[in-house]
Tab-separated table of C-alpha atoms and ligand atoms in Angstrom:
chain	number	residue	atom	x	y	z
A	2	UNK	CA	14.903	30.570	-1.045
A	3	UNK	CA	12.954	27.316	-0.907
A	4	UNK	CA	10.392	27.049	1.835
A	5	UNK	CA	10.905	24.521	4.630
A	6	UNK	CA	8.160	21.890	4.489
A	7	UNK	CA	6.739	20.248	7.597
A	8	UNK	CA	6.469	16.475	7.104
A	9	UNK	CA	5.241	13.501	9.117
A	10	UNK	CA	5.851	9.837	8.371
A	11	UNK	CA	3.420	7.180	9.542
A	12	UNK	CA	4.971	3.725	9.515
A	13	UNK	CA	8.417	5.356	9.618
A	14	UNK	CA	10.176	2.159	10.739
A	15	UNK	CA	8.953	0.092	7.754
A	16	UNK	CA	10.256	-0.363	4.266
A	17	UNK	CA	8.409	2.626	2.718
A	18	UNK	CA	8.963	4.687	5.854
A	19	UNK	CA	12.708	4.125	5.766
A	20	UNK	CA	12.940	4.982	2.071
A	21	UNK	CA	10.977	8.166	2.790
A	22	UNK	CA	13.336	9.138	5.623
A	23	UNK	CA	16.298	8.465	3.364
A	24	UNK	CA	15.042	11.130	0.956
A	25	UNK	CA	14.157	13.565	3.723
A	26	UNK	CA	17.555	13.154	5.378
A	27	UNK	CA	19.317	14.080	2.140
A	28	UNK	CA	17.810	17.594	2.320
A	29	UNK	CA	18.034	18.698	5.979
A	30	UNK	CA	17.381	22.335	5.068
A	31	UNK	CA	14.265	21.455	3.083
A	32	UNK	CA	12.236	19.643	5.694
A	33	UNK	CA	11.122	19.931	9.287
A	34	UNK	CA	9.999	16.579	10.717
A	35	UNK	CA	6.849	16.789	12.821
A	36	UNK	CA	5.778	13.222	13.732
A	37	UNK	CA	7.312	9.799	13.183
A	38	UNK	CA	5.311	6.713	14.055
A	39	UNK	CA	6.217	3.046	14.293
A	40	UNK	CA	5.309	-0.159	16.059
A	41	UNK	CA	7.682	-2.610	17.734
A	42	UNK	CA	10.919	-1.386	16.197
A	43	UNK	CA	11.493	1.163	18.943
A	44	UNK	CA	15.269	1.343	18.510
A	45	UNK	CA	14.895	2.430	14.887
A	46	UNK	CA	12.102	4.865	15.684
A	47	UNK	CA	14.139	6.537	18.433
A	48	UNK	CA	17.286	6.646	16.274
A	49	UNK	CA	15.436	8.334	13.409
A	50	UNK	CA	13.516	10.722	15.677
A	51	UNK	CA	16.856	11.924	17.075
A	52	UNK	CA	18.731	12.189	13.780
A	53	UNK	CA	15.844	13.964	12.049
A	54	UNK	CA	14.927	16.127	15.074
A	55	UNK	CA	11.267	15.048	15.124
A	56	UNK	CA	8.811	16.882	17.362
A	57	UNK	CA	7.095	13.669	18.472
A	58	UNK	CA	7.699	9.898	18.190
A	59	UNK	CA	4.749	7.549	18.559
A	60	UNK	CA	4.600	3.786	18.866
A	61	UNK	CA	1.201	2.216	18.240
A	62	UNK	CA	1.868	-0.295	21.033
A	63	UNK	CA	1.465	0.864	24.650
A	64	UNK	CA	3.806	-1.866	25.845
A	65	UNK	CA	6.625	-0.286	23.800
A	66	UNK	CA	6.230	3.176	25.313
A	67	UNK	CA	8.588	2.775	28.269
A	68	UNK	CA	11.458	1.714	26.019
A	69	UNK	CA	10.767	4.626	23.646
A	70	UNK	CA	10.743	7.058	26.584
A	71	UNK	CA	13.993	5.643	27.855
A	72	UNK	CA	15.693	5.962	24.480
A	73	UNK	CA	14.465	9.559	23.989
A	74	UNK	CA	15.120	10.760	27.540
A	75	UNK	CA	16.714	14.202	27.605
A	76	UNK	CA	16.220	14.867	23.881
A	77	UNK	CA	13.120	17.027	24.241
A	78	UNK	CA	11.283	14.818	21.741
A	79	UNK	CA	7.717	14.105	22.832
A	80	UNK	CA	6.706	10.466	23.219
A	81	UNK	CA	3.265	8.907	22.893
A	82	UNK	CA	1.786	5.433	22.411
A	83	UNK	CA	-1.385	3.657	21.280
A	84	UNK	CA	-3.667	3.822	18.251
A	85	UNK	CA	-5.350	7.041	19.443
A	86	UNK	CA	-1.951	8.735	19.794
A	87	UNK	CA	-1.076	7.753	16.210
A	88	UNK	CA	-4.303	9.411	15.018
A	89	UNK	CA	-3.609	12.458	17.208
A	90	UNK	CA	-0.162	12.786	15.649
A	91	UNK	CA	-1.870	13.028	12.237
A	92	UNK	CA	-3.749	16.122	13.444
A	93	UNK	CA	-0.502	18.031	14.077
A	94	UNK	CA	0.049	20.761	11.509
A	95	UNK	CA	2.110	19.436	8.594
A	96	UNK	CA	2.332	20.165	4.867
A	97	UNK	CA	2.933	16.572	3.760
A	98	UNK	CA	2.173	13.249	5.386
A	99	UNK	CA	3.387	9.825	4.301
A	100	UNK	CA	0.826	7.105	5.007
A	101	UNK	CA	2.966	3.931	5.203
A	102	UNK	CA	1.473	1.938	8.046
A	103	UNK	CA	0.762	-1.599	6.850
A	104	UNK	CA	-2.847	-2.809	6.855
A	105	UNK	CA	-6.232	-1.322	7.697
A	106	UNK	CA	-4.612	0.386	10.718
A	107	UNK	CA	-3.406	3.028	8.250
A	108	UNK	CA	-6.904	4.278	7.461
A	109	UNK	CA	-7.694	6.450	10.496
A	110	UNK	CA	-4.438	8.447	10.623
A	111	UNK	CA	-4.785	9.118	6.878
A	112	UNK	CA	-8.363	10.362	7.275
A	113	UNK	CA	-7.274	12.548	10.169
A	114	UNK	CA	-4.469	14.144	8.142
A	115	UNK	CA	-6.947	14.886	5.309
A	116	UNK	CA	-9.299	16.613	7.769
A	117	UNK	CA	-6.568	19.171	8.293
A	118	UNK	CA	-6.088	19.768	4.575
A	119	UNK	CA	-2.681	18.061	4.560
A	120	UNK	CA	-1.269	16.536	1.369
A	121	UNK	CA	-1.397	12.774	1.851
A	122	UNK	CA	1.163	10.579	0.109
A	123	UNK	CA	-0.619	7.265	0.127
A	124	UNK	CA	1.407	4.067	0.212
A	125	UNK	CA	-1.206	2.384	2.416
A	126	UNK	CA	-3.275	0.815	-0.360
A	127	UNK	CA	-5.603	-0.722	2.213
A	128	UNK	CA	-7.104	2.772	2.749
A	129	UNK	CA	-8.342	2.902	-0.824
A	130	UNK	CA	-9.475	-0.720	-0.945
A	131	UNK	CA	-11.467	-0.512	2.268
A	132	UNK	CA	-12.664	3.080	2.107
A	133	UNK	CA	-11.855	4.663	-1.269
A	134	UNK	CA	-15.026	6.796	-1.612
A	135	UNK	CA	-14.851	7.912	2.022
A	136	UNK	CA	-11.171	8.858	1.792
A	137	UNK	CA	-11.526	10.802	-1.444
A	138	UNK	CA	-14.680	12.625	-0.333
A	139	UNK	CA	-12.919	13.616	2.908
A	140	UNK	CA	-9.997	14.945	0.821
A	141	UNK	CA	-12.389	16.922	-1.372
A	142	UNK	CA	-14.300	18.335	1.591
A	143	UNK	CA	-11.113	19.694	3.124
A	144	UNK	CA	-9.302	20.763	-0.038
A	145	UNK	CA	-6.588	18.155	0.609
A	146	UNK	CA	-4.554	16.366	-2.050
A	147	UNK	CA	-3.995	12.602	-2.137
A	148	UNK	CA	-0.945	11.456	-4.104
A	149	UNK	CA	-0.378	7.803	-5.026
A	150	UNK	CA	2.844	6.172	-3.827
A	151	UNK	CA	2.256	2.598	-4.976
A	152	UNK	CA	4.637	2.360	-7.943
A	153	UNK	CA	1.934	1.345	-10.447
A	154	UNK	CA	-0.376	4.165	-9.417
A	155	UNK	CA	2.393	6.730	-9.372
A	156	UNK	CA	3.213	5.513	-12.900
A	157	UNK	CA	-0.394	5.967	-14.071
A	158	UNK	CA	-0.592	9.363	-12.378
A	159	UNK	CA	2.573	10.473	-14.193
A	160	UNK	CA	1.400	9.119	-17.560
A	161	UNK	CA	-1.834	11.110	-17.177
A	162	UNK	CA	-0.181	14.484	-16.583
A	163	UNK	CA	-1.443	16.894	-19.231
A	164	UNK	CA	-3.835	14.288	-20.688
A	165	UNK	CA	-7.603	14.265	-20.897
A	166	UNK	CA	-8.686	11.240	-18.882
A	167	UNK	CA	-11.700	10.725	-21.145
A	168	UNK	CA	-9.227	9.802	-23.933
A	169	UNK	CA	-8.006	6.818	-21.895
A	170	UNK	CA	-9.184	3.428	-23.156
A	171	UNK	CA	-7.385	1.223	-20.675
A	172	UNK	CA	-4.667	1.023	-18.066
A	173	UNK	CA	-2.333	-1.923	-17.693
A	174	UNK	CA	-0.645	-2.518	-14.377
A	175	UNK	CA	2.329	-4.827	-14.289
A	176	UNK	CA	3.053	-7.607	-11.804
A	177	UNK	CA	6.411	-9.226	-11.224
A	178	UNK	CA	4.660	-12.542	-10.537
A	179	UNK	CA	6.274	-12.706	-7.104
A	180	UNK	CA	8.326	-15.469	-5.550
A	181	UNK	CA	6.494	-18.362	-7.250
A	182	UNK	CA	6.088	-17.119	-10.796
A	183	UNK	CA	8.147	-20.001	-12.171
A	184	UNK	CA	6.866	-22.702	-9.826
A	185	UNK	CA	4.636	-25.442	-11.193
A	186	UNK	CA	1.026	-25.087	-9.984
A	187	UNK	CA	1.112	-28.421	-8.100
A	188	UNK	CA	3.924	-27.200	-5.886
A	189	UNK	CA	2.162	-24.041	-4.698
A	190	UNK	CA	0.108	-25.851	-2.035
A	191	UNK	CA	3.286	-26.685	-0.161
A	192	UNK	CA	4.892	-23.215	-0.333
A	193	UNK	CA	6.311	-22.130	3.009
A	194	UNK	CA	6.281	-18.717	4.710
A	195	UNK	CA	10.056	-18.355	4.203
A	196	UNK	CA	9.739	-19.167	0.493
A	197	UNK	CA	6.875	-16.691	0.021
A	198	UNK	CA	8.773	-13.952	1.893
A	199	UNK	CA	11.500	-13.386	-0.649
A	200	UNK	CA	10.804	-11.210	-3.669
A	201	UNK	CA	12.745	-11.572	-6.928
A	202	UNK	CA	12.921	-7.811	-7.645
A	203	UNK	CA	11.622	-5.577	-4.849
A	204	UNK	CA	12.868	-5.177	-1.293
A	205	UNK	CA	9.648	-4.681	0.725
A	206	UNK	CA	7.981	-5.494	4.043
A	207	UNK	CA	7.182	-9.190	4.653
A	208	UNK	CA	3.401	-8.832	4.325
A	209	UNK	CA	3.394	-7.161	0.909
A	210	UNK	CA	6.092	-9.570	-0.270
A	211	UNK	CA	3.856	-12.574	0.511
A	212	UNK	CA	0.917	-10.703	-1.056
A	213	UNK	CA	3.005	-10.393	-4.194
A	214	UNK	CA	3.552	-14.155	-4.351
A	215	UNK	CA	-0.198	-14.786	-4.003
A	216	UNK	CA	-1.085	-11.798	-6.257
A	217	UNK	CA	-3.287	-10.420	-3.484
A	218	UNK	CA	-1.096	-7.346	-3.782
A	219	UNK	CA	-2.003	-6.980	-7.455
A	220	UNK	CA	-5.667	-7.677	-6.649
A	221	UNK	CA	-5.537	-4.809	-4.124
A	222	UNK	CA	-3.894	-2.615	-6.748
A	223	UNK	CA	-6.602	-3.279	-9.310
A	224	UNK	CA	-9.212	-2.088	-6.795
A	225	UNK	CA	-6.921	0.807	-5.857
A	226	UNK	CA	-6.760	1.834	-9.547
A	227	UNK	CA	-10.539	1.863	-9.830
A	228	UNK	CA	-10.982	3.832	-6.629
A	229	UNK	CA	-8.233	6.381	-7.135
A	230	UNK	CA	-8.632	7.179	-10.828
A	231	UNK	CA	-12.273	6.209	-11.358
A	232	UNK	CA	-11.616	3.787	-14.252
A	233	UNK	CA	-14.206	1.088	-14.811
A	234	UNK	CA	-13.189	-2.476	-13.945
A	235	UNK	CA	-13.080	-3.529	-17.617
A	236	UNK	CA	-10.583	-0.746	-18.368
A	237	UNK	CA	-8.059	-2.190	-15.889
A	238	UNK	CA	-5.753	-4.988	-17.033
A	239	UNK	CA	-2.924	-6.865	-15.307
A	240	UNK	CA	0.080	-8.323	-17.062
A	241	UNK	CA	3.029	-10.245	-15.633
A	242	UNK	CA	6.296	-8.453	-16.383
A	243	UNK	CA	9.102	-10.322	-14.613
A	244	UNK	CA	11.703	-7.519	-14.920
A	245	UNK	CA	9.573	-5.033	-12.869
A	246	UNK	CA	10.845	-2.041	-14.836
A	247	UNK	CA	7.668	-0.996	-16.602
A	248	UNK	CA	5.360	-0.125	-13.701
A	249	UNK	CA	2.196	0.651	-15.629
A	250	UNK	CA	0.973	1.609	-19.089
A	251	UNK	CA	-1.883	3.908	-20.060
A	252	UNK	CA	-3.615	3.183	-23.384
A	253	UNK	CA	-5.267	6.082	-25.206
A	254	UNK	CA	-8.056	6.158	-27.806
A	255	UNK	CA	-5.559	6.689	-30.662
A	256	UNK	CA	-3.871	3.385	-29.841
A	257	UNK	CA	-0.854	4.914	-28.058
A	258	UNK	CA	0.442	3.214	-24.935
A	259	UNK	CA	2.376	5.446	-22.538
A	260	UNK	CA	4.652	3.343	-20.330
A	261	UNK	CA	6.363	4.427	-17.146
A	262	UNK	CA	9.810	2.822	-16.996
A	263	UNK	CA	12.231	2.907	-14.080
A	264	UNK	CA	14.281	0.782	-11.693
A	265	UNK	CA	12.555	-1.243	-8.957
A	266	UNK	CA	13.269	1.356	-6.296
A	267	UNK	CA	10.377	2.820	-4.290
A	268	UNK	CA	12.319	6.029	-3.774
A	269	UNK	CA	11.189	7.072	-7.236
A	270	UNK	CA	7.456	6.977	-6.434
A	271	UNK	CA	8.038	8.333	-2.926
A	272	UNK	CA	10.277	11.101	-4.218
A	273	UNK	CA	7.810	12.006	-6.959
A	274	UNK	CA	5.100	12.450	-4.305
A	275	UNK	CA	7.472	14.306	-1.971
A	276	UNK	CA	8.502	16.811	-4.617
A	277	UNK	CA	5.177	17.079	-6.456
A	278	UNK	CA	4.255	19.141	-8.409
A	279	UNK	CA	7.978	19.586	-9.174
A	280	UNK	CA	10.402	16.945	-10.376
A	281	UNK	CA	13.718	16.925	-8.581
A	282	UNK	CA	16.849	14.827	-8.904
A	283	UNK	CA	16.444	11.488	-7.123
A	284	UNK	CA	19.125	9.028	-6.003
A	285	UNK	CA	17.811	6.117	-8.092
A	286	UNK	CA	19.707	4.065	-10.633
A	287	UNK	CA	19.536	5.241	-14.255
A	288	UNK	CA	18.604	2.299	-16.486
A	289	UNK	CA	21.051	1.077	-19.089
A	290	UNK	CA	18.572	-0.244	-21.667
A	291	UNK	CA	21.184	-1.828	-23.934
A	292	UNK	CA	22.447	-3.808	-20.973
A	293	UNK	CA	18.918	-4.865	-19.981
A	294	UNK	CA	18.283	-5.995	-23.537
A	295	UNK	CA	14.637	-7.038	-23.341
A	296	UNK	CA	11.408	-6.543	-21.442
A	297	UNK	CA	9.155	-9.575	-21.364
A	298	UNK	CA	5.465	-10.100	-20.598
A	299	UNK	CA	3.233	-13.042	-19.704
A	300	UNK	CA	-0.490	-13.394	-19.246
A	301	UNK	CA	-1.685	-13.115	-15.616
A	302	UNK	CA	-3.421	-16.457	-15.572
A	303	UNK	CA	-6.720	-16.570	-13.635
A	304	UNK	CA	-6.245	-20.213	-12.502
A	305	UNK	CA	-2.882	-19.473	-11.015
A	306	UNK	CA	-3.959	-16.267	-9.324
A	307	UNK	CA	-7.503	-16.601	-7.893
A	308	UNK	CA	-6.979	-13.313	-5.969
A	309	UNK	CA	-7.389	-11.421	-9.259
A	310	UNK	CA	-10.845	-12.931	-9.774
A	311	UNK	CA	-11.808	-11.974	-6.229
A	312	UNK	CA	-10.795	-8.360	-6.946
A	313	UNK	CA	-13.179	-8.317	-9.946
A	314	UNK	CA	-15.944	-9.544	-7.659
A	315	UNK	CA	-15.198	-6.808	-5.101
A	316	UNK	CA	-15.518	-4.161	-7.832
A	317	UNK	CA	-18.799	-5.633	-9.104
A	318	UNK	CA	-20.411	-5.953	-5.683
A	319	UNK	CA	-19.137	-2.567	-4.406
A	320	UNK	CA	-20.199	-1.105	-1.078
A	321	UNK	CA	-18.297	-2.569	1.834
A	322	UNK	CA	-16.948	-5.568	-0.077
A	323	UNK	CA	-13.527	-3.897	-0.318
A	324	UNK	CA	-13.386	-3.763	3.483
A	325	UNK	CA	-14.458	-7.421	3.724
A	326	UNK	CA	-11.886	-8.466	1.107
A	327	UNK	CA	-9.061	-6.582	2.784
A	328	UNK	CA	-9.853	-7.755	6.317
A	329	UNK	CA	-10.219	-11.379	5.190
A	330	UNK	CA	-6.948	-11.096	3.257
A	331	UNK	CA	-5.146	-9.678	6.305
A	332	UNK	CA	-6.565	-12.466	8.471
A	333	UNK	CA	-5.598	-15.114	5.898
A	334	UNK	CA	-2.086	-13.724	5.794
A	335	UNK	CA	-1.865	-13.807	9.619
A	336	UNK	CA	-2.983	-17.454	9.596
A	337	UNK	CA	-0.546	-18.337	6.830
A	338	UNK	CA	2.365	-16.639	8.648
A	339	UNK	CA	1.347	-18.531	11.804
A	340	UNK	CA	1.470	-21.733	9.685
A	341	UNK	CA	-2.179	-22.527	10.439
A	342	UNK	CA	-3.209	-22.584	6.791
A	343	UNK	CA	-1.428	-23.298	3.514
A	344	UNK	CA	-0.489	-20.846	0.769
A	345	UNK	CA	-3.404	-21.705	-1.515
A	346	UNK	CA	-5.878	-21.710	1.363
A	347	UNK	CA	-5.497	-17.936	1.708
A	348	UNK	CA	-7.661	-17.202	-1.338
A	349	UNK	CA	-10.128	-19.881	-0.275
A	350	UNK	CA	-10.473	-18.221	3.119
A	351	UNK	CA	-11.048	-14.810	1.546
A	352	UNK	CA	-13.627	-16.171	-0.885
A	353	UNK	CA	-15.606	-17.945	1.836
A	354	UNK	CA	-15.596	-14.822	3.992
A	355	UNK	CA	-16.840	-12.789	1.047
A	356	UNK	CA	-19.595	-15.358	0.418
A	357	UNK	CA	-20.773	-15.091	4.015
A	358	UNK	CA	-20.777	-11.290	4.143
A	359	UNK	CA	-21.838	-10.542	0.588
A	360	UNK	CA	-25.559	-10.069	1.324
A	361	UNK	CA	-24.724	-7.350	3.862
A	362	UNK	CA	-21.688	-5.762	2.293
A	363	UNK	CA	-22.656	-5.310	-1.355
A	364	UNK	CA	-23.757	-2.197	-3.178
A	365	UNK	CA	-27.435	-2.492	-2.325
A	366	UNK	CA	-26.553	-2.026	1.340
A	367	UNK	CA	-24.008	0.681	0.756
A	368	UNK	CA	-23.644	2.796	3.892
A	369	UNK	CA	-19.981	3.747	3.944
A	370	UNK	CA	-18.986	5.401	7.166
A	371	UNK	CA	-15.860	4.841	9.197
A	372	UNK	CA	-17.942	2.937	11.755
A	373	UNK	CA	-19.554	0.668	9.175
A	374	UNK	CA	-16.131	-0.089	7.705
A	375	UNK	CA	-14.555	-0.853	11.082
A	376	UNK	CA	-17.556	-3.029	12.087
A	377	UNK	CA	-17.463	-5.156	8.979
A	378	UNK	CA	-13.661	-5.340	9.146
A	379	UNK	CA	-13.893	-6.848	12.643
A	380	UNK	CA	-16.610	-9.269	11.600
A	381	UNK	CA	-14.761	-10.389	8.470
A	382	UNK	CA	-11.685	-11.249	10.552
A	383	UNK	CA	-13.789	-13.383	12.900
A	384	UNK	CA	-15.543	-15.142	10.041
A	385	UNK	CA	-12.237	-15.743	8.269
A	386	UNK	CA	-10.952	-17.486	11.399
A	387	UNK	CA	-14.117	-19.611	11.578
A	388	UNK	CA	-13.584	-20.854	8.035
A	389	UNK	CA	-10.262	-22.524	8.935
A	390	UNK	CA	-11.882	-25.860	9.783
A	391	UNK	CA	-13.795	-25.914	6.485
A	392	UNK	CA	-10.883	-25.232	4.130
A	393	UNK	CA	-10.025	-27.871	1.524
B	6	LIG	P1	6.454	-2.742	6.661
B	6	LIG	O1	5.886	-3.964	7.261
B	6	LIG	O2	7.872	-2.714	6.227
B	6	LIG	O3	6.218	-1.495	7.651
B	6	LIG	C1	4.982	-1.264	8.258
B	6	LIG	C2	5.036	-0.075	9.204
B	6	LIG	O4	3.792	0.006	9.907
B	6	LIG	C3	6.112	-0.180	10.278
B	6	LIG	O5	6.515	1.127	10.622
B	6	LIG	C4	5.367	-0.849	11.430
B	6	LIG	O6	6.017	-0.663	12.689
B	6	LIG	C5	4.047	-0.126	11.340
B	6	LIG	N1	2.918	-0.850	11.891
B	6	LIG	C6	2.690	-2.197	11.876
B	6	LIG	N2	1.501	-2.489	12.434
B	6	LIG	C7	0.954	-1.301	12.818
B	6	LIG	C8	-0.268	-0.932	13.471
B	6	LIG	N3	-1.175	-1.844	13.833
B	6	LIG	N4	-0.500	0.384	13.729
B	6	LIG	C9	0.422	1.338	13.379
B	6	LIG	N5	1.603	1.047	12.780
B	6	LIG	C10	1.863	-0.252	12.478
B	6	LIG	O7	5.490	-2.378	5.437
B	6	LIG	P2	5.844	-1.680	4.031
B	6	LIG	O8	6.650	-0.453	4.270
B	6	LIG	O9	6.305	-2.688	3.071
B	6	LIG	O10	4.384	-1.239	3.537
B	6	LIG	C11	3.690	-0.153	4.113
B	6	LIG	C12	2.462	0.138	3.254
B	6	LIG	O11	2.889	0.548	1.958
B	6	LIG	C13	1.555	-1.083	3.028
B	6	LIG	O12	0.243	-0.657	2.946
B	6	LIG	C14	2.012	-1.620	1.683
B	6	LIG	O13	1.002	-2.318	0.997
B	6	LIG	C15	2.334	-0.316	0.973
B	6	LIG	N6	3.331	-0.444	-0.125
B	6	LIG	C16	4.571	-0.902	0.144
B	6	LIG	C17	5.510	-1.026	-0.855
B	6	LIG	C18	6.923	-1.442	-0.565
B	6	LIG	O14	7.760	-1.383	-1.453
B	6	LIG	N7	7.268	-1.861	0.624
B	6	LIG	C19	5.170	-0.703	-2.250
B	6	LIG	C20	3.842	-0.179	-2.413
B	6	LIG	C21	2.954	-0.057	-1.381
B	6	LIG	P3	7.166	-1.666	13.244
B	6	LIG	O15	7.874	-2.247	12.071
B	6	LIG	O16	8.021	-0.750	14.076
B	6	LIG	O17	6.460	-2.692	14.086
B	7	LIG	MG1	2.721	-1.791	-6.210
């Protein structure tokens, strides 16, 4: 008889969260749902908490609590609200936790789950970019496992199974090129929020979709690769692969390249993490290679994607620069969505914020604690806002 596993999903109402719940719901005997958390989408949170018989449902917004209570009245499901309640929910005994909150807000609940030795399936790439060393040392200290959920990192993880990592020469992560991959450079300055919010291949949350168009998502993933696997920056390459079917390749010292190939469906990477260390049948499309015909590749051009250059700088400077980069990127995205800055001004804003905070954030001043990360995160957002009037 298979053992019932206790699972919690943070960011349950989002794109990754919903895909995770889809897999959990297909095996009602296999899982017991402990906590589900969300934000403003209270109707969805309540619906899922009821259908999956969660112990507790948490919204990170206090102003959404009354509606959540109303919707869950009489069900026996506990209700809580606020950031502290989200972190508290991560301390509830569980075997497996999905970290799928968007943004730096995902860091604290993830750290809390690790403190309890829970296996953390990490979709929240911001945790690794802002606090990679802290997160992984916390996992080690408590004997907890962190499993990658980002498709590229799941692909690398799978290609490394049974391999000696010292035989790896390089890793290549693929990028679809996002919404504007075929746009002429001159047109990018005028790109609108609606245009940046549609992805050619993947169905994802709005923020990561825009980050894909600007390549900030890939920039985050390069840093994520360094932090998670410990590769050096010069071992990590990015290539544009418009079909989004090869997710990453690992190159070994005998010249072999091991590619991970699959449909653009996050339920593969989520399901791999959910079932790890086993592989189980997943409800994803099986590729018909003859029908697909060809996989193509293009260079990820530095002029077109300044975010990739900024990621290199983050890795060189180290210390708290990842936290500065992420916070400035989140702020830039907020200002772009609010139509206060243009598409190309996002990378300019991030670069200027990094320039201002570099003397304090770099490796020579490396004091990585949760407090130092949260302090510099706050400061970077303020500085990013101040740069608006100076942008070209
Ligand atoms: P979505 O925007 O679809 O979902 C985000 C989730 O976080 C929602 O449940 C949202 O609640 C909740 N949330 C928003 N703000 C806060 C906050 N301040 N505190 C707590 N919870 C909050 O995002 P995605 O699912 O697309 O992405 C989630 C994470 O996974 C991101 O880090 C992303 O980079 C990463 N990722 C996503 C992929 C994808 O395919 N979507 C692929 C690889 C990585 P509500 O909606 O109810 O307001
Ligand atoms: Mg990815």
